[in-house]
mmCIF file of C-alpha atoms in Angstrom:
data_model
loop_
_atom_site.group_PDB
_atom_site.id
_atom_site.type_symbol
_atom_site.label_atom_id
_atom_site.label_comp_id
_atom_site.label_asym_id
_atom_site.label_seq_id
_atom_site.Cartn_x
_atom_site.Cartn_y
_atom_site.Cartn_z
ATOM 1 C CA MET A 1418 88.091 86.453 95.977
ATOM 2 C CA LYS A 1419 89.591 89.801 95.865
ATOM 3 C CA ALA A 1420 89.731 91.467 92.398
ATOM 4 C CA LEU A 1421 92.148 94.050 91.178
ATOM 5 C CA VAL A 1422 91.253 96.055 88.130
ATOM 6 C CA ILE A 1423 93.152 98.350 85.828
ATOM 7 C CA GLY A 1424 91.265 100.130 83.040
ATOM 8 C CA ALA A 1425 88.380 100.620 85.470
ATOM 9 C CA THR A 1426 87.377 103.899 83.957
ATOM 10 C CA GLY A 1427 87.029 102.624 80.409
ATOM 11 C CA ALA A 1428 83.925 101.456 78.691
ATOM 12 C CA THR A 1429 84.456 97.772 79.643
ATOM 13 C CA GLY A 1430 86.054 98.473 82.940
ATOM 14 C CA LYS A 1431 83.196 100.455 84.215
ATOM 15 C CA GLU A 1432 80.845 97.630 83.401
ATOM 16 C CA LEU A 1433 83.243 95.034 84.943
ATOM 17 C CA VAL A 1434 83.607 96.998 88.171
ATOM 18 C CA ASN A 1435 79.783 97.256 88.584
ATOM 19 C CA LEU A 1436 79.469 93.478 87.947
ATOM 20 C CA LEU A 1437 82.329 92.602 90.347
ATOM 21 C CA LEU A 1438 80.703 94.733 93.129
ATOM 22 C CA GLU A 1439 77.371 92.848 92.627
ATOM 23 C CA SER A 1440 78.824 89.278 92.423
ATOM 24 C CA ASN A 1441 78.913 87.046 95.443
ATOM 25 C CA ASP A 1442 82.247 85.481 94.347
ATOM 26 C CA TYR A 1443 84.162 88.752 94.982
ATOM 27 C CA SER A 1444 84.339 89.969 98.616
ATOM 28 C CA GLU A 1445 86.673 92.895 97.640
ATOM 29 C CA VAL A 1446 87.356 94.951 94.549
ATOM 30 C CA SER A 1447 90.396 97.285 94.224
ATOM 31 C CA ILE A 1448 90.668 99.666 91.350
ATOM 32 C CA PHE A 1449 93.662 101.553 90.243
ATOM 33 C CA VAL A 1450 93.048 104.898 88.454
ATOM 34 C CA ARG A 1451 94.669 108.161 87.516
ATOM 35 C CA ARG A 1452 91.807 110.236 88.883
ATOM 36 C CA SER A 1453 89.139 109.512 91.484
ATOM 37 C CA THR A 1454 85.862 107.971 90.011
ATOM 38 C CA GLY A 1455 83.792 109.299 92.837
ATOM 39 C CA LYS A 1456 82.333 105.707 93.155
ATOM 40 C CA SER A 1457 81.525 104.383 96.546
ATOM 41 C CA HIS A 1458 80.601 100.920 97.661
ATOM 42 C CA SER A 1459 81.449 98.755 100.822
ATOM 43 C CA LYS A 1460 83.472 96.265 98.761
ATOM 44 C CA LEU A 1461 85.357 98.954 96.816
ATOM 45 C CA THR A 1462 88.818 100.266 97.452
ATOM 46 C CA GLU A 1463 89.918 103.077 94.944
ATOM 47 C CA HIS A 1464 93.638 103.760 94.630
ATOM 48 C CA VAL A 1465 94.595 106.946 92.788
ATOM 49 C CA VAL A 1466 98.022 106.182 91.478
ATOM 50 C CA ASP A 1467 100.819 107.396 89.076
ATOM 51 C CA PHE A 1468 101.049 104.561 86.613
ATOM 52 C CA SER A 1469 104.368 105.629 85.458
ATOM 53 C CA ASP A 1470 105.849 104.810 88.930
ATOM 54 C CA VAL A 1471 104.509 101.327 89.807
ATOM 55 C CA ASN A 1472 107.075 100.983 92.541
ATOM 56 C CA SER A 1473 105.546 103.852 94.451
ATOM 57 C CA PHE A 1474 102.300 101.693 95.031
ATOM 58 C CA ARG A 1475 103.635 98.214 94.492
ATOM 59 C CA GLU A 1476 102.592 96.894 97.992
ATOM 60 C CA LEU A 1477 98.910 97.728 97.077
ATOM 61 C CA ILE A 1478 98.861 95.254 94.181
ATOM 62 C CA THR A 1479 97.660 92.266 96.176
ATOM 63 C CA GLY A 1480 94.695 89.985 95.628
ATOM 64 C CA ASP A 1481 93.391 86.893 93.841
ATOM 65 C CA VAL A 1482 92.464 87.944 90.277
ATOM 66 C CA LEU A 1483 93.754 90.756 88.215
ATOM 67 C CA PHE A 1484 91.491 92.026 85.460
ATOM 68 C CA SER A 1485 93.522 94.161 82.806
ATOM 69 C CA CYS A 1486 91.207 96.267 80.698
ATOM 70 C CA ILE A 1487 93.323 99.171 80.090
ATOM 71 C CA GLY A 1488 93.705 100.506 76.612
ATOM 72 C CA THR A 1489 93.266 103.485 74.245
ATOM 73 C CA THR A 1490 92.925 104.412 70.557
ATOM 74 C CA LEU A 1491 95.775 105.965 68.509
ATOM 75 C CA LYS A 1492 93.577 109.013 68.092
ATOM 76 C CA ASP A 1493 92.926 109.487 71.768
ATOM 77 C CA ALA A 1494 96.642 108.768 72.686
ATOM 78 C CA GLY A 1495 97.946 111.269 69.997
ATOM 79 C CA SER A 1496 100.838 109.138 68.862
ATOM 80 C CA LYS A 1497 101.954 105.476 68.534
ATOM 81 C CA GLU A 1498 104.610 106.095 71.239
ATOM 82 C CA LYS A 1499 101.923 107.304 73.777
ATOM 83 C CA GLN A 1500 99.556 104.653 72.856
ATOM 84 C CA TRP A 1501 102.307 101.980 73.434
ATOM 85 C CA LYS A 1502 102.896 103.492 76.877
ATOM 86 C CA ILE A 1503 99.284 103.042 77.837
ATOM 87 C CA ASP A 1504 98.462 99.652 76.143
ATOM 88 C CA TYR A 1505 101.740 98.012 76.642
ATOM 89 C CA ASP A 1506 104.038 99.533 79.206
ATOM 90 C CA ILE A 1507 101.464 100.246 81.882
ATOM 91 C CA PRO A 1508 99.819 96.890 81.951
ATOM 92 C CA ALA A 1509 103.184 95.064 81.534
ATOM 93 C CA GLU A 1510 104.814 96.785 84.661
ATOM 94 C CA PHE A 1511 101.592 96.372 86.661
ATOM 95 C CA VAL A 1512 100.917 92.801 85.907
ATOM 96 C CA SER A 1513 104.632 92.132 86.620
ATOM 97 C CA ALA A 1514 104.276 93.683 90.123
ATOM 98 C CA ALA A 1515 101.110 91.519 90.664
ATOM 99 C CA LYS A 1516 102.965 88.375 89.835
ATOM 100 C CA GLN A 1517 105.779 89.266 92.208
ATOM 101 C CA ASN A 1518 103.013 89.888 94.931
ATOM 102 C CA ASN A 1519 101.505 86.232 94.270
ATOM 103 C CA VAL A 1520 98.433 87.183 92.456
ATOM 104 C CA ASN A 1521 97.407 83.887 90.900
ATOM 105 C CA SER A 1522 94.906 84.761 88.252
ATOM 106 C CA LEU A 1523 95.297 87.194 85.242
ATOM 107 C CA VAL A 1524 92.422 88.057 82.936
ATOM 108 C CA LEU A 1525 93.496 90.194 80.001
ATOM 109 C CA VAL A 1526 91.219 92.074 77.431
ATOM 110 C CA SER A 1527 93.167 91.892 74.277
ATOM 111 C CA SER A 1528 91.973 92.137 70.784
ATOM 112 C CA TYR A 1529 90.854 90.007 67.727
ATOM 113 C CA GLY A 1530 93.855 89.321 65.560
ATOM 114 C CA ALA A 1531 96.468 90.038 68.261
ATOM 115 C CA SER A 1532 99.954 88.716 67.181
ATOM 116 C CA ALA A 1533 103.409 89.778 67.776
ATOM 117 C CA LYS A 1534 104.080 89.001 63.976
ATOM 118 C CA SER A 1535 101.209 91.159 62.652
ATOM 119 C CA ASN A 1536 101.842 93.989 60.234
ATOM 120 C CA VAL A 1537 99.008 96.004 61.846
ATOM 121 C CA TYR A 1538 100.529 97.985 64.713
ATOM 122 C CA TYR A 1539 97.581 97.696 67.072
ATOM 123 C CA SER A 1540 97.384 93.903 66.677
ATOM 124 C CA MET A 1541 101.345 93.536 66.935
ATOM 125 C CA MET A 1542 101.193 95.692 70.141
ATOM 126 C CA LYS A 1543 98.546 93.438 71.660
ATOM 127 C CA GLY A 1544 100.336 90.301 70.638
ATOM 128 C CA LYS A 1545 103.475 91.463 72.077
ATOM 129 C CA LEU A 1546 101.811 92.176 75.489
ATOM 130 C CA GLU A 1547 100.146 88.753 75.505
ATOM 131 C CA ASP A 1548 103.453 87.135 74.792
ATOM 132 C CA TYR A 1549 105.269 89.186 77.528
ATOM 133 C CA LEU A 1550 102.612 88.426 80.130
ATOM 134 C CA GLN A 1551 102.818 84.717 79.437
ATOM 135 C CA GLU A 1552 106.408 84.721 80.307
ATOM 136 C CA LEU A 1553 105.379 85.777 83.881
ATOM 137 C CA HIS A 1554 103.790 82.263 84.248
ATOM 138 C CA PHE A 1555 100.635 83.024 86.100
ATOM 139 C CA PRO A 1556 98.954 79.906 87.352
ATOM 140 C CA GLN A 1557 95.851 81.063 85.443
ATOM 141 C CA TYR A 1558 96.025 83.255 82.389
ATOM 142 C CA ILE A 1559 93.021 83.978 80.471
ATOM 143 C CA ILE A 1560 93.101 86.031 77.357
ATOM 144 C CA PHE A 1561 89.941 87.564 75.800
ATOM 145 C CA ARG A 1562 90.160 88.568 72.163
ATOM 146 C CA PRO A 1563 86.742 90.079 71.239
ATOM 147 C CA GLY A 1564 85.999 91.663 67.986
ATOM 148 C CA PRO A 1565 84.444 95.298 67.693
ATOM 149 C CA LEU A 1566 82.958 96.373 70.946
ATOM 150 C CA ILE A 1567 79.659 98.327 71.155
ATOM 151 C CA ARG A 1568 80.166 101.007 73.591
ATOM 152 C CA GLU A 1569 77.143 102.841 75.074
ATOM 153 C CA ASN A 1570 76.879 106.544 74.082
ATOM 154 C CA THR A 1571 80.308 106.246 72.136
ATOM 155 C CA ASP A 1572 81.281 109.449 70.390
ATOM 156 C CA ARG A 1573 83.763 107.554 68.107
ATOM 157 C CA LEU A 1574 82.417 107.905 64.573
ATOM 158 C CA GLY A 1575 84.835 105.315 63.026
ATOM 159 C CA GLU A 1576 83.790 102.805 65.646
ATOM 160 C CA LYS A 1577 80.082 103.463 64.927
ATOM 161 C CA ILE A 1578 80.588 102.942 61.208
ATOM 162 C CA SER A 1579 82.797 99.827 61.585
ATOM 163 C CA VAL A 1580 80.143 98.246 63.868
ATOM 164 C CA LYS A 1581 77.386 98.931 61.221
ATOM 165 C CA VAL A 1582 79.542 97.527 58.392
ATOM 166 C CA ILE A 1583 80.364 94.305 60.238
ATOM 167 C CA LYS A 1584 76.834 93.869 61.319
ATOM 168 C CA PHE A 1585 75.701 94.093 57.570
ATOM 169 C CA PHE A 1586 78.204 91.437 56.689
ATOM 170 C CA ASN A 1587 77.233 89.244 59.667
ATOM 171 C CA ALA A 1588 73.696 89.400 58.328
ATOM 172 C CA ILE A 1589 74.655 87.806 55.071
ATOM 173 C CA GLY A 1590 76.721 85.173 56.899
ATOM 174 C CA LEU A 1591 80.252 86.701 56.547
ATOM 175 C CA PHE A 1592 82.888 87.640 59.233
ATOM 176 C CA LYS A 1593 81.183 85.779 61.957
ATOM 177 C CA ASN A 1594 84.331 85.914 64.038
ATOM 178 C CA LEU A 1595 84.171 89.721 64.108
ATOM 179 C CA LYS A 1596 80.489 89.919 65.506
ATOM 180 C CA PRO A 1597 80.281 93.067 67.531
ATOM 181 C CA ILE A 1598 79.390 92.540 71.218
ATOM 182 C CA THR A 1599 78.564 95.047 73.973
ATOM 183 C CA THR A 1600 81.006 96.101 76.614
ATOM 184 C CA ALA A 1601 78.330 94.991 79.091
ATOM 185 C CA PHE A 1602 78.252 91.507 77.633
ATOM 186 C CA LEU A 1603 81.909 91.234 77.539
ATOM 187 C CA ALA A 1604 82.130 92.268 81.210
ATOM 188 C CA GLN A 1605 79.755 89.623 82.151
ATOM 189 C CA LYS A 1606 82.120 86.926 80.591
ATOM 190 C CA LEU A 1607 85.147 88.468 82.268
ATOM 191 C CA VAL A 1608 83.669 88.160 85.707
ATOM 192 C CA LYS A 1609 82.671 84.499 85.251
ATOM 193 C CA ALA A 1610 86.027 83.350 83.579
ATOM 194 C CA PRO A 1611 88.241 82.817 86.627
ATOM 195 C CA LYS A 1612 85.643 80.276 88.061
ATOM 196 C CA GLU A 1613 84.921 78.729 84.636
ATOM 197 C CA PHE A 1614 88.556 77.828 83.870
ATOM 198 C CA SER A 1615 91.051 75.699 85.687
ATOM 199 C CA THR A 1616 94.768 76.559 85.862
ATOM 200 C CA GLY A 1617 96.672 77.168 82.707
ATOM 201 C CA LYS A 1618 96.522 79.508 79.769
ATOM 202 C CA PHE A 1619 93.268 80.086 77.822
ATOM 203 C CA THR A 1620 93.006 82.189 74.720
ATOM 204 C CA LEU A 1621 89.336 82.988 73.907
ATOM 205 C CA GLU A 1622 88.268 84.123 70.501
ATOM 206 C CA LEU A 1623 84.609 85.119 70.047
ATOM 207 C CA GLY A 1624 83.240 81.610 69.819
ATOM 208 C CA ASN A 1625 84.557 80.602 73.029
ATOM 209 C CA ILE A 1626 83.567 83.994 74.721
ATOM 210 C CA LEU A 1627 79.984 83.327 73.718
ATOM 211 C CA LYS A 1628 79.995 79.853 75.387
ATOM 212 C CA ILE A 1629 81.002 81.048 78.868
#
């Protein structure tokens, strides 16, 4: 299969690309990035693109499986409007182009609690993206909704604190659906998902993610 990846420079995306390159199930891996990663591999094709103008590189968005791992935090984005652009607009436009180019499988990294009806901005945004992409009718649509992610060498203080707090509650039997997992572990599950599932839509909360 040929894999396409957006969000390839993020914590999960980096792990995912490495695993795709190692996997015998994928003969080609195309990543779409704002700046060159400097990574080199015989199976890897890197496209440096302007995500605000998908039409300028639409013909490059061809393959079998699209992995969407793109996303940011409100702090890093600087405003809700900028976060919406990165977390909603970019994947929505890119994935739409992929569907028009007959990419059959979409694997989306979403978030625990994602719902278009949520009162939490981040959860609402992720839920609206899930719903929009569902309307594109991919033959295979797999949504991952992990809880907190443990990123190697993270400098996000809030993230470190939240992971420690949730681990404490997990230890006493609470909030099992929010058990933190590493980005490396999540990436392993992402790589396997397209072959593990048939056609249709699948929404994977933590319990199902662990079973893959």
